[in-house]
Amino acid sequence: MSRGGYSGAVGGGCRRGGAGGGDAGVASAVAADPGGEVTFSENAARLAGFAGAVLGWAPEVFWRATPAELAGVVGALVGDVQTPPDASTIAWLRGAFPDG
């Protein structure tokens, strides 16, 4: 854990501005008051509501999901997910890096 508390792909730090990881795109999709401090429980409640309202997830589905899984789904909805490489790109990579 980082000094700021919770460090996950979805929530960022335990309090806004704390040290920690996080996916700014996902966090901004469900951001609260930009000037206030947001606790982990407030972030969790906001994300649970988002997951229920937008994704149709029941609470037990939300709580079983990892932050990375939720970030992946939300990223796909908001367009933050990169498209996978096509066949020609993979062929080029194989030629450029033949060791693996």
mmCIF file of C-alpha atoms in Angstrom:
data_model
loop_
_atom_site.group_PDB
_atom_site.id
_atom_site.type_symbol
_atom_site.label_atom_id
_atom_site.label_comp_id
_atom_site.label_asym_id
_atom_site.label_seq_id
_atom_site.Cartn_x
_atom_site.Cartn_y
_atom_site.Cartn_z
ATOM 1 C CA MET A 1 0.000 0.000 0.000
ATOM 2 C CA SER A 2 1.204 3.508 -0.691
ATOM 3 C CA ARG A 3 1.384 6.256 1.898
ATOM 4 C CA GLY A 4 -1.856 7.727 0.596
ATOM 5 C CA GLY A 5 -3.753 4.554 1.441
ATOM 6 C CA TYR A 6 -5.638 2.525 -1.111
ATOM 7 C CA SER A 7 -3.765 2.230 -4.372
ATOM 8 C CA GLY A 8 -5.914 0.703 -7.075
ATOM 9 C CA ALA A 9 -6.671 1.130 -10.730
ATOM 10 C CA VAL A 10 -10.016 2.682 -10.040
ATOM 11 C CA GLY A 11 -9.874 4.759 -6.924
ATOM 12 C CA GLY A 12 -6.459 6.364 -6.821
ATOM 13 C CA GLY A 13 -5.320 7.415 -3.354
ATOM 14 C CA CYS A 14 -7.353 6.908 -0.201
ATOM 15 C CA ARG A 15 -7.980 10.645 -0.155
ATOM 16 C CA ARG A 16 -7.882 12.884 -3.200
ATOM 17 C CA GLY A 17 -4.361 14.138 -3.688
ATOM 18 C CA GLY A 18 -2.763 11.305 -1.715
ATOM 19 C CA ALA A 19 0.058 9.219 -3.036
ATOM 20 C CA GLY A 20 -1.028 6.167 -4.939
ATOM 21 C CA GLY A 21 -1.810 4.737 -8.306
ATOM 22 C CA GLY A 22 -5.017 5.120 -10.173
ATOM 23 C CA ASP A 23 -6.435 5.486 -13.594
ATOM 24 C CA ALA A 24 -7.179 9.167 -14.151
ATOM 25 C CA GLY A 25 -9.585 8.377 -16.988
ATOM 26 C CA VAL A 26 -11.708 6.114 -14.824
ATOM 27 C CA ALA A 27 -11.450 8.372 -11.807
ATOM 28 C CA SER A 28 -12.582 11.378 -13.817
ATOM 29 C CA ALA A 29 -15.528 9.411 -15.206
ATOM 30 C CA VAL A 30 -16.945 9.194 -11.699
ATOM 31 C CA ALA A 31 -15.174 12.164 -10.063
ATOM 32 C CA ALA A 32 -16.667 14.007 -7.134
ATOM 33 C CA ASP A 33 -16.077 17.590 -6.077
ATOM 34 C CA PRO A 34 -12.620 18.333 -7.536
ATOM 35 C CA GLY A 35 -11.657 20.523 -4.573
ATOM 36 C CA GLY A 36 -12.754 18.234 -1.758
ATOM 37 C CA GLU A 37 -11.252 15.202 -0.123
ATOM 38 C CA VAL A 38 -12.851 11.896 -1.059
ATOM 39 C CA THR A 39 -12.447 8.875 1.182
ATOM 40 C CA PHE A 40 -12.128 5.300 -0.004
ATOM 41 C CA SER A 41 -15.680 4.521 1.169
ATOM 42 C CA GLU A 42 -17.062 7.533 -0.710
ATOM 43 C CA ASN A 43 -15.237 6.437 -3.867
ATOM 44 C CA ALA A 44 -16.460 2.861 -3.422
ATOM 45 C CA ALA A 45 -20.068 4.016 -2.994
ATOM 46 C CA ARG A 46 -19.836 6.260 -6.070
ATOM 47 C CA LEU A 47 -18.291 3.493 -8.176
ATOM 48 C CA ALA A 48 -20.849 0.944 -6.948
ATOM 49 C CA GLY A 49 -23.639 3.311 -7.973
ATOM 50 C CA PHE A 50 -21.996 3.885 -11.348
ATOM 51 C CA ALA A 51 -21.563 0.135 -11.896
ATOM 52 C CA GLY A 52 -25.222 -0.465 -11.030
ATOM 53 C CA ALA A 53 -26.681 2.395 -13.040
ATOM 54 C CA VAL A 54 -24.476 2.288 -16.135
ATOM 55 C CA LEU A 55 -23.268 -1.314 -16.289
ATOM 56 C CA GLY A 56 -26.299 -2.991 -14.717
ATOM 57 C CA TRP A 57 -24.091 -4.773 -12.160
ATOM 58 C CA ALA A 58 -25.687 -6.105 -8.970
ATOM 59 C CA PRO A 59 -23.790 -5.179 -5.773
ATOM 60 C CA GLU A 60 -22.290 -8.661 -5.430
ATOM 61 C CA VAL A 61 -20.893 -8.433 -8.982
ATOM 62 C CA PHE A 62 -19.321 -5.046 -8.222
ATOM 63 C CA TRP A 63 -17.720 -6.235 -4.987
ATOM 64 C CA ARG A 64 -16.288 -9.370 -6.632
ATOM 65 C CA ALA A 65 -14.718 -7.367 -9.468
ATOM 66 C CA THR A 66 -11.133 -6.187 -9.161
ATOM 67 C CA PRO A 67 -10.280 -2.512 -9.685
ATOM 68 C CA ALA A 68 -8.515 -3.511 -12.915
ATOM 69 C CA GLU A 69 -11.639 -5.292 -14.205
ATOM 70 C CA LEU A 70 -13.838 -2.289 -13.452
ATOM 71 C CA ALA A 71 -11.276 0.056 -15.029
ATOM 72 C CA GLY A 72 -11.210 -2.120 -18.150
ATOM 73 C CA VAL A 73 -14.981 -2.060 -18.550
ATOM 74 C CA VAL A 74 -15.254 1.674 -17.892
ATOM 75 C CA GLY A 75 -12.292 2.353 -20.186
ATOM 76 C CA ALA A 76 -14.003 0.440 -22.969
ATOM 77 C CA LEU A 77 -17.141 2.535 -22.488
ATOM 78 C CA VAL A 78 -15.355 5.874 -22.548
ATOM 79 C CA GLY A 79 -12.860 4.964 -25.248
ATOM 80 C CA ASP A 80 -9.700 4.842 -23.112
ATOM 81 C CA VAL A 81 -8.869 1.293 -24.214
ATOM 82 C CA GLN A 82 -6.317 0.900 -26.975
ATOM 83 C CA THR A 83 -7.185 -1.372 -29.849
ATOM 84 C CA PRO A 84 -5.114 -4.546 -30.065
ATOM 85 C CA PRO A 85 -2.405 -4.703 -32.722
ATOM 86 C CA ASP A 86 -3.446 -5.995 -36.140
ATOM 87 C CA ALA A 87 -1.802 -8.945 -37.921
ATOM 88 C CA SER A 88 0.716 -6.790 -39.809
ATOM 89 C CA THR A 89 1.881 -5.102 -36.596
ATOM 90 C CA ILE A 90 2.299 -8.481 -34.893
ATOM 91 C CA ALA A 91 4.280 -9.771 -37.885
ATOM 92 C CA TRP A 92 6.519 -6.691 -37.777
ATOM 93 C CA LEU A 93 7.079 -7.131 -34.016
ATOM 94 C CA ARG A 94 7.981 -10.800 -34.529
ATOM 95 C CA GLY A 95 10.545 -9.799 -37.150
ATOM 96 C CA ALA A 96 11.948 -6.979 -35.048
ATOM 97 C CA PHE A 97 12.116 -9.101 -31.878
ATOM 98 C CA PRO A 98 12.731 -12.700 -33.016
ATOM 99 C CA ASP A 99 13.707 -13.934 -29.544
ATOM 100 C CA GLY A 100 10.218 -14.319 -28.229
#
